[in-house]
Each structure stands twice: as structure tokens, then as C-alpha cells.
mmCIF file of C-alpha atoms in Angstrom:
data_model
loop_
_atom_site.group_PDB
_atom_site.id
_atom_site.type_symbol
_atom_site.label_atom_id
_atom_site.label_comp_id
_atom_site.label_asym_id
_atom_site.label_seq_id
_atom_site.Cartn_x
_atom_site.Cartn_y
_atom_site.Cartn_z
ATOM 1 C CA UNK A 1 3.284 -7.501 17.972
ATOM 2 C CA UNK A 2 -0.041 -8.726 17.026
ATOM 3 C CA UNK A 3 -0.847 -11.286 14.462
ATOM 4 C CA UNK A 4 -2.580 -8.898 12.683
ATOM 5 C CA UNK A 5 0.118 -6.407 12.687
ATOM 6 C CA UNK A 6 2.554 -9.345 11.735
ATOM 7 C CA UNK A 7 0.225 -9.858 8.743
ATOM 8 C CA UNK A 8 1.146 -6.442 7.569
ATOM 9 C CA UNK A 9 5.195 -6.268 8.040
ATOM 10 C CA UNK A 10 4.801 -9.619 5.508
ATOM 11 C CA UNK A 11 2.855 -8.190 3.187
ATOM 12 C CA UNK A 12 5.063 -5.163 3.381
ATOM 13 C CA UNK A 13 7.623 -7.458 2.023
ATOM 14 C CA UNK A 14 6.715 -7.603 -1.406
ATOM 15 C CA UNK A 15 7.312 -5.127 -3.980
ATOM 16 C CA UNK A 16 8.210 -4.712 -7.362
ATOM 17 C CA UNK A 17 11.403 -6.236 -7.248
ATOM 18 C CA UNK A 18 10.195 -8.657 -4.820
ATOM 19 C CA UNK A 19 7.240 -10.596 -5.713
ATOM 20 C CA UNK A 20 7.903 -13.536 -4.170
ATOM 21 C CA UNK A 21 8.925 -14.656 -1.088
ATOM 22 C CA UNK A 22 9.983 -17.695 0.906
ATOM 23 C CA UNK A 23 9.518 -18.368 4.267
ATOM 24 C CA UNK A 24 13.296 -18.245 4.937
ATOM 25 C CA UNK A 25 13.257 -15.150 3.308
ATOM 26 C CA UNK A 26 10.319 -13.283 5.303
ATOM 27 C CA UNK A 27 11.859 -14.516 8.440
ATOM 28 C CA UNK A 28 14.739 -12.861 7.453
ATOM 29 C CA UNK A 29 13.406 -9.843 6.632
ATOM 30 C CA UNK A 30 11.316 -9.393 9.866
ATOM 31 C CA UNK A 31 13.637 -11.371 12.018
ATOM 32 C CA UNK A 32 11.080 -13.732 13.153
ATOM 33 C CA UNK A 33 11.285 -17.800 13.659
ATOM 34 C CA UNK A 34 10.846 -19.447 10.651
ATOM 35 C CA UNK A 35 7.598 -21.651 12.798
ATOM 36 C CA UNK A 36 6.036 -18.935 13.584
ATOM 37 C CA UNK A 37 6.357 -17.309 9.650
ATOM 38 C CA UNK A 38 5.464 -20.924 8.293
ATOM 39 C CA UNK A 39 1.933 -20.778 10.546
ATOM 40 C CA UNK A 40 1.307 -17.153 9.358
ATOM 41 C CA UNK A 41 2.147 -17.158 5.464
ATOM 42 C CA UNK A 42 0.059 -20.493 5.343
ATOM 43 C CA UNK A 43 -3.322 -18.708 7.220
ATOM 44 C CA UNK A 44 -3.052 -15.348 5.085
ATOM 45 C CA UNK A 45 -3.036 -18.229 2.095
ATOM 46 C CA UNK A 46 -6.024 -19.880 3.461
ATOM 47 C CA UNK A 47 -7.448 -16.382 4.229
ATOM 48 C CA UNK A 48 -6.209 -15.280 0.558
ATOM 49 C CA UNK A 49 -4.142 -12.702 1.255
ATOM 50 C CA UNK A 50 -1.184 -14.657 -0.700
ATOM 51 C CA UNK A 51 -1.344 -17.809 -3.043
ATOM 52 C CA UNK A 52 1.215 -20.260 -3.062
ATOM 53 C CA UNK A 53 3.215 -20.641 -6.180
ATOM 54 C CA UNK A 54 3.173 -23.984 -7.828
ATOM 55 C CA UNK A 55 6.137 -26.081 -8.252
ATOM 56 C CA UNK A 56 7.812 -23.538 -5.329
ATOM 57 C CA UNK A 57 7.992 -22.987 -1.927
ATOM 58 C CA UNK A 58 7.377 -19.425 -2.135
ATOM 59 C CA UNK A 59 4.289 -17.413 -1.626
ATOM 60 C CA UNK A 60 3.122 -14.105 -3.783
ATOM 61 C CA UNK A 61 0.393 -11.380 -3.031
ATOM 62 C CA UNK A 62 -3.176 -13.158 -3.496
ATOM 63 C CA UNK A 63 -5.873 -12.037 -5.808
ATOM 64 C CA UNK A 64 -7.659 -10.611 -2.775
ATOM 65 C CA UNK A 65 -4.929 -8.454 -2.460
ATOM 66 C CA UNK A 66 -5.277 -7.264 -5.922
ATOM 67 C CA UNK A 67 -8.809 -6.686 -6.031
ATOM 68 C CA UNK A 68 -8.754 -4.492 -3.569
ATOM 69 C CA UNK A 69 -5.709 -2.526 -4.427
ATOM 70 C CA UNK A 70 -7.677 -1.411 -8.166
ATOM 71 C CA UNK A 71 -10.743 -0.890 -5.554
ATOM 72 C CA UNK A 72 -8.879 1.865 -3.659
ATOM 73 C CA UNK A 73 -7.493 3.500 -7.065
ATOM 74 C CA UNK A 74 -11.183 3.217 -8.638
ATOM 75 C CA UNK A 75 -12.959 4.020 -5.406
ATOM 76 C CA UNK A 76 -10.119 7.444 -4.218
ATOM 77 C CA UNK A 77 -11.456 10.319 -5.959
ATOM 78 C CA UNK A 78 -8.046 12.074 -4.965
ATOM 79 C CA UNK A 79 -5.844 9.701 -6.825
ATOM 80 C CA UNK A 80 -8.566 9.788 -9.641
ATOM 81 C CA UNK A 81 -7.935 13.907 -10.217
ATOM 82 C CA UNK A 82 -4.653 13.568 -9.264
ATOM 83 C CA UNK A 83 -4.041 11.065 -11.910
ATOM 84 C CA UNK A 84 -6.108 13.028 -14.335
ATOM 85 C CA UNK A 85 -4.121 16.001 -13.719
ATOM 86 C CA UNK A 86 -0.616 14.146 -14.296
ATOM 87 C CA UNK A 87 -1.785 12.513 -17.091
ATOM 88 C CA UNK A 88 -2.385 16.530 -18.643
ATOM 89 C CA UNK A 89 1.378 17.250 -17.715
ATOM 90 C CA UNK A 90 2.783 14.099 -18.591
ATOM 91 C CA UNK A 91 1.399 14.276 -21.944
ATOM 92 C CA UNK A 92 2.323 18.119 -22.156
ATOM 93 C CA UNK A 93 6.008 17.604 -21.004
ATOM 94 C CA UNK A 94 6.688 14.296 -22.227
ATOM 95 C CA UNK A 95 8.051 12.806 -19.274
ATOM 96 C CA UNK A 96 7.025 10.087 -17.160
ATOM 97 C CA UNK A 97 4.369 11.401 -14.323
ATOM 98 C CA UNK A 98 2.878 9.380 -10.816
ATOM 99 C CA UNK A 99 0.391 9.818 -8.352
ATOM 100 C CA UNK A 100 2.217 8.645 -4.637
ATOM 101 C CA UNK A 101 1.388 8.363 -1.220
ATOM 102 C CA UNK A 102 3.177 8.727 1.895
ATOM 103 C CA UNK A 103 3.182 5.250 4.142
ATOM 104 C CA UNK A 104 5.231 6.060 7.374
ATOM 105 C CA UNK A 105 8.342 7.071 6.306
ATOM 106 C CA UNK A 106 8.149 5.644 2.921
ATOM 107 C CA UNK A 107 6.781 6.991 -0.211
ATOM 108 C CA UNK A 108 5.098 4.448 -2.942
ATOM 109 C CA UNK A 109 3.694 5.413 -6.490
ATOM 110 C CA UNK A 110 0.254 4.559 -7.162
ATOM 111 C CA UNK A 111 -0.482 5.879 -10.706
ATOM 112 C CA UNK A 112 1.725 5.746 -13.537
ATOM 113 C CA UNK A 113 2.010 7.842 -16.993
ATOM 114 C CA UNK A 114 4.814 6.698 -19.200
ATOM 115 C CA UNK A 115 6.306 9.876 -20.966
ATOM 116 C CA UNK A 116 6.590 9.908 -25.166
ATOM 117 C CA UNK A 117 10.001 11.083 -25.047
ATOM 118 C CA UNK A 118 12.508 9.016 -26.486
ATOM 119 C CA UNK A 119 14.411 9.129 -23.423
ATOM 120 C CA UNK A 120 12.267 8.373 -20.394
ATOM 121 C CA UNK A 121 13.155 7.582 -16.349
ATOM 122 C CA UNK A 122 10.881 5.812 -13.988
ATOM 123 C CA UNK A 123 10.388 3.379 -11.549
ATOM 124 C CA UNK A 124 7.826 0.499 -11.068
ATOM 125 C CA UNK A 125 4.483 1.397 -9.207
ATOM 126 C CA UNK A 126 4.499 0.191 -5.847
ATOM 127 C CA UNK A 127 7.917 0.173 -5.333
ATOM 128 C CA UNK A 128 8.743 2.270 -1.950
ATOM 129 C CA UNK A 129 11.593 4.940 -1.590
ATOM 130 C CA UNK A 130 12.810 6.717 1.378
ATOM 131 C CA UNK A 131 10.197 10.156 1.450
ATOM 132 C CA UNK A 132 13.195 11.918 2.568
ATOM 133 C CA UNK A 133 14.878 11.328 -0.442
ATOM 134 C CA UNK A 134 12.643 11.919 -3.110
ATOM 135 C CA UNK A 135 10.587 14.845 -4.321
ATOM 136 C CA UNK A 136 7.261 13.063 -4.246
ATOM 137 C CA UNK A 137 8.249 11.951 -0.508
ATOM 138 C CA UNK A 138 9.228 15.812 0.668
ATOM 139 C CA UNK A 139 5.933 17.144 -0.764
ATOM 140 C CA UNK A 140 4.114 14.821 1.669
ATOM 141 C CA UNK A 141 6.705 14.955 4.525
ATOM 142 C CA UNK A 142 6.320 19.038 4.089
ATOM 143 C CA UNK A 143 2.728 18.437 4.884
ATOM 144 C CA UNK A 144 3.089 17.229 8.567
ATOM 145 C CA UNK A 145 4.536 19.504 11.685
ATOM 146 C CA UNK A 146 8.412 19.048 12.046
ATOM 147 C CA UNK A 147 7.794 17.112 15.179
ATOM 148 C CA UNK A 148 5.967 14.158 13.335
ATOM 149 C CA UNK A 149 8.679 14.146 10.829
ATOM 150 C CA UNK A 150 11.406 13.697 13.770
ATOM 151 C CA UNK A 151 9.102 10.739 15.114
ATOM 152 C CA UNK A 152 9.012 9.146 11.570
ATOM 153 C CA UNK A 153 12.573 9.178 11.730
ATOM 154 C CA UNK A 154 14.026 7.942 14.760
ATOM 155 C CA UNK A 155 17.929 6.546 13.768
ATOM 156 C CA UNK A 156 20.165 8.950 11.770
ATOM 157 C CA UNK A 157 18.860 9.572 7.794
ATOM 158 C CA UNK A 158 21.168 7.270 5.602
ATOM 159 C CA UNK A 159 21.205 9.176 2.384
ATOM 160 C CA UNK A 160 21.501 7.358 -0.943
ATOM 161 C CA UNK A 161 23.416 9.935 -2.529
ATOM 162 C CA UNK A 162 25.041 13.099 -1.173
ATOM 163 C CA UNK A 163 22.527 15.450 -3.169
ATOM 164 C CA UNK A 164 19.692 14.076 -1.092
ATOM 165 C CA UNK A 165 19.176 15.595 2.574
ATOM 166 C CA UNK A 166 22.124 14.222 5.271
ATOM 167 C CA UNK A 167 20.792 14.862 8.322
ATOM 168 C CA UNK A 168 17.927 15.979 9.821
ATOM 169 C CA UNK A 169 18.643 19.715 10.474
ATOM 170 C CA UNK A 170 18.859 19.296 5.906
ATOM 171 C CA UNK A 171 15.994 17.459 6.076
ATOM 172 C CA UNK A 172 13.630 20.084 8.076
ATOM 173 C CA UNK A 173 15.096 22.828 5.840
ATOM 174 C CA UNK A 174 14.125 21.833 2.631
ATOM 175 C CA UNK A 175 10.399 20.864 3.657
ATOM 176 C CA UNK A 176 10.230 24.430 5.291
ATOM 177 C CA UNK A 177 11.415 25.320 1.622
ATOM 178 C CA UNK A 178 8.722 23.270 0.621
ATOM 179 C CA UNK A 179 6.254 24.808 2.652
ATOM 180 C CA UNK A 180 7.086 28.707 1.310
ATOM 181 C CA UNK A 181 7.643 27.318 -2.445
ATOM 182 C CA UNK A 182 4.656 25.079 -2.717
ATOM 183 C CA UNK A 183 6.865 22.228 -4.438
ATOM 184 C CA UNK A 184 9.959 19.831 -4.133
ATOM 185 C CA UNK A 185 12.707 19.030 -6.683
ATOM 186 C CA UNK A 186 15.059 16.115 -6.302
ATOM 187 C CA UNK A 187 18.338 16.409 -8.532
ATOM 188 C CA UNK A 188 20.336 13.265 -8.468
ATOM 189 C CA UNK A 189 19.169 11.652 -5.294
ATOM 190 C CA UNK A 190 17.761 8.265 -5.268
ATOM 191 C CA UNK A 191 18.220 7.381 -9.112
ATOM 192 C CA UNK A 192 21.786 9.102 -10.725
ATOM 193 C CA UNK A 193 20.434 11.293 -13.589
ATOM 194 C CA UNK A 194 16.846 11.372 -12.847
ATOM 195 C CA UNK A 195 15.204 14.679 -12.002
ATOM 196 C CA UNK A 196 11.653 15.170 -10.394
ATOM 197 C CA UNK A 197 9.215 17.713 -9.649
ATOM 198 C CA UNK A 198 6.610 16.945 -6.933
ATOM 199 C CA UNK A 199 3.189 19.322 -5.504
ATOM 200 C CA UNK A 200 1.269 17.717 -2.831
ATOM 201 C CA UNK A 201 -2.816 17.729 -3.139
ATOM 202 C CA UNK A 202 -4.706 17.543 0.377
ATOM 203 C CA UNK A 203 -6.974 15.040 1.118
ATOM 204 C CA UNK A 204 -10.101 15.466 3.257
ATOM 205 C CA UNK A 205 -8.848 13.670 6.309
ATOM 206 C CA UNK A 206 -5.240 13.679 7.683
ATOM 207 C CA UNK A 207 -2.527 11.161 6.164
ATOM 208 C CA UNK A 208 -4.807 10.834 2.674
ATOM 209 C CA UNK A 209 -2.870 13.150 0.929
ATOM 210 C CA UNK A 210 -1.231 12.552 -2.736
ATOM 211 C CA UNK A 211 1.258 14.073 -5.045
ATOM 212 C CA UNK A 212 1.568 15.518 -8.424
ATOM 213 C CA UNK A 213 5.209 14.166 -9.885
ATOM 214 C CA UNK A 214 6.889 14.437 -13.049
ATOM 215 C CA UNK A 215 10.529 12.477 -13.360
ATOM 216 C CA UNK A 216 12.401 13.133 -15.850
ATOM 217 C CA UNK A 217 16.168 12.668 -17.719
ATOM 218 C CA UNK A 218 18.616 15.823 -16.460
ATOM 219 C CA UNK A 219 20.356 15.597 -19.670
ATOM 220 C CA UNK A 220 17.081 16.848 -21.413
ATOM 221 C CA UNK A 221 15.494 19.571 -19.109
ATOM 222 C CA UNK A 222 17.043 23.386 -18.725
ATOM 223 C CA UNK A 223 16.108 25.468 -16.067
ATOM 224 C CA UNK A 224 13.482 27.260 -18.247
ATOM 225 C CA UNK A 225 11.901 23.798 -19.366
ATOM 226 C CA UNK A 226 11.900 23.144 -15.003
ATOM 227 C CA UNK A 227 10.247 26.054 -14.488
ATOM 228 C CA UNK A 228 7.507 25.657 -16.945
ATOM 229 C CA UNK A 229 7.210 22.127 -15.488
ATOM 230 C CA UNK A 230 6.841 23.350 -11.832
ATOM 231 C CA UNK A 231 3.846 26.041 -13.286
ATOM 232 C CA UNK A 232 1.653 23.545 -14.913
ATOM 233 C CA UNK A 233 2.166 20.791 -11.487
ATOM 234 C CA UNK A 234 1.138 24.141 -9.258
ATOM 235 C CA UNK A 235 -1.702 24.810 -12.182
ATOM 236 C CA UNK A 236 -3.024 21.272 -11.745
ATOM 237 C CA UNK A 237 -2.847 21.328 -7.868
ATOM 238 C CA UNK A 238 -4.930 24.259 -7.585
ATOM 239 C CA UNK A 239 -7.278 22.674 -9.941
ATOM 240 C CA UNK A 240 -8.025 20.149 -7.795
ATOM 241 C CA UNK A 241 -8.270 22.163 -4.490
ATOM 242 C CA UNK A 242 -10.625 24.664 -6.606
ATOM 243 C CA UNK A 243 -12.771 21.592 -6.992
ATOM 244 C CA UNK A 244 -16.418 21.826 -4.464
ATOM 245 C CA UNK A 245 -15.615 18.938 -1.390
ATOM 246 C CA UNK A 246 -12.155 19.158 -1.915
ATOM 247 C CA UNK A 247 -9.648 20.098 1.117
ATOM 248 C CA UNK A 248 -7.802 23.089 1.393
ATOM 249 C CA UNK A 249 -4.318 22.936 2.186
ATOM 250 C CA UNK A 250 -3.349 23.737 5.688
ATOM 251 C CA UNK A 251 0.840 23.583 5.553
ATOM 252 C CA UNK A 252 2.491 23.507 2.104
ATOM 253 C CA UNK A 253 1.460 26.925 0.109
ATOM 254 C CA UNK A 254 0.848 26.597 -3.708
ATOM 255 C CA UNK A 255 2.962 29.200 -5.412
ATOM 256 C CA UNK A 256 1.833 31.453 -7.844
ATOM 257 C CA UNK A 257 1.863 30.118 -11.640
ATOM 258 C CA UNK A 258 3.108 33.289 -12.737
ATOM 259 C CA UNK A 259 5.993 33.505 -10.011
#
């Protein structure tokens, strides 16, 4: 593994629920001698990827880091739309609505609407879930052939809950479902009680694609309310493919509004 590569698994660390590390704890995490972490964490410091934190001996993300992460929101033009376009739902619906990528097997939000409803469900941007297991992850996953799926998932699928796929023979069928329908639901898979809606949007190369996602209480939605949801996503998608430079999409079909 290259010290560049390295470099990544650490920053790959951090999340929402962990924004700071140790060294103990990264070497942990990536199973590495705690020399060889020291040596790194301290040159992405120098080199500003992380800061150290005063008065501790961890390390957090450095403002390079964040710079550059509002540069790729400000600078994507398919997160821009995309965000747009959940905003329009979000605020519709009154539910809480993202913008997330695919990143190997994982699936991270980017953008973030809070819903007005009383009761609202979400999770923190930038926190990563298994694709598998989540709507927003299946609408990406759908978009790749079955065979890159397999690769992405080497060891057996370990399902958080026994709503989400438990195998891969499960997995494949609901993205080809995905594929004919144009969208992915998630019922009680990686948060108890949380719905979600997801529609992929193409980008203009491979891998830079983004979906449309609404989450949202169970308790509250019927399955009129989920189909009226699943229109305006498809709506918003189409939008944004209708738009001049944008991509077409080659795999997952957008279903009719009207069907």
C-alpha cells in the first residue's frame, strides 16, 4: 500500500460520529503499527490535511480538507440540481431530503434538507452506510453491471436488519427491480422506523453519479402519500436529465410519473 493510498484509509476514518482520532485509534482501525501511523498523521498535519487538537493527542480533518470539500459541492453542477431538486420535494413532502454518492461499496450524503414536519428522521452528512442497505445506496449500485457489484462485494453481505437484502442473489434482485422501476425504497433497514425513497441522476462520466432521497417516519406515510413521493423524485430526475449537457441514463429506467 502506498503512502498515498495510506493517506486515504486515515482520512476515511473520520466521520460524523468520529471526528477525532488518535493514533492508537487509526492504527486500530487500519491495523497498522502505531510508528508508522505516528510518521503519517504528523506529515498530512504538516501537509494540512489534519490539525492537531490542542490540549489532546488526537488529530481532526484540517481546514484544507474543508475547503475543498464546499469546493466540490459549489464547483459539481450535478449535486447543485440535484440539491435544487430535493430541496422542491423536501419542502413539498415535508420530510428530510439528501443528495449522496456512491464511494466503493459505501454510500455518503452530501446535501442535506431538514423536513418541517414535526416528526423528522435523518442522519448526519457524511456519515457512510452500507449501499446495499439503503435506498440511496441501491439507486447507485443499480447503476453498475451485476459483475461490478459482485467485485464491490467480495465476503458475504452482513445485513443490519432482516428487511435489508441477505445475500447476494437478494441483493442483485432488487437492483434489477431497480433498473425496471426507476427507484429504490428501503423499509426498516439500516435505521428501525425510517423509510426512504431514492432515484439516481447520471453524471457525465462513469462513477459521478448522485441520488434524489427523501427519508422519512413510517408511522406518518401511507402507501398513497409513497407513491406521490416516488412521482415528484422521478419528476425531478427527469428534470435534470432534460437539462442541455446533461447525461442520459444508460441502466436504471425512470418510470413514468403517471404510472
Amino acid at each position: 500500500m502506498t503512502t498515498l493510498s495510506t493517506a486515504g484509509q486515515v482520512l476515511r476514518c473520520f466521520s460524523a460520529r468520529r471526528q477525532e482520532l488518535t493514533v492508537t485509534e487509526v492504527a486500530e482501525l487500519l491495523s497498522l503499527p502505531k510508528s508508522n501511523v505516528s510518521r503519517l498523521l504528523r506529515a498530512m498535519r504538516e501537509a494540512g490535511f489534519l490539525e492537531g487538537i490542542p490540549d489532546s493527542r488526537g488529530y481532526r480533518p484540517g481546514i484544507l480538507m474543508f475547503e475543498l470539500g464546499h469546493s466540490y459541492r459549489r464547483d459539481s453542477a450535478l449535486v447543485a440540481r440535484a440539491h435544487a431538486a430535493v430541496g422542491r420535494v423536501s419542502r413539498q413532502f415535508g420530510h428530510s431530503g439528501y443528495v449522496s454518492i456512491r464511494d466503493g461499496a459505501d454510500v455518503i450524503g452530501l446535501t442535506f434538507h431538514e423536513g418541517s414536519r414535526m416528526l423528522r428522521v435523518g442522519t448526519p452528512v457524511g456519515q457512510r452506510l452500507p449501499a446495499f442497505a439503503a435506498a440511496s445506496g441501491r439507486s447507485l449500485l443499480a447503476r453498475l453491471p451485476d459483475e461490478e457489484v459482485r467485485r464491490l462485494h467480495p465476503a458475504p453481505l452482513a445485513p443490519p436488519s432482516g428487511t435489508a437484502p441477505q445475500d447476494m442473489a437478494e441483493l442483485l434482485a432488487r437492483l434489477e427491480a431497480v433498473r425496471r422501476e426507476g427507484f429504490a425504497i428501503a423499509t426498516d433497514e439500516s435505521n428501525p422506523g425510517v423509510g426512504s425513497i431514492a432515484v439516481a441522476v447520471a453524471g457525465r462520466q462513469p462513477g459521478e453519479d448522485a441520488c434524489l432521497c427523501l427519508v422519512y417516519p413510517l408511522s406518518l406515510v401511507d402507501a398513497t402519500e409513497r407513491e406521490r413521493m416516488i412521482a415528484a423524485l422521478l419528476a425531478e430526475a427527469r428534470e435534470i436529465h432534460a437539462r442541455p449537457g446533461a447525461a442520459v441514463p444508460e441502466r436504471a429506467g425512470l418510470r413514468s410519473a403517471a404510472a
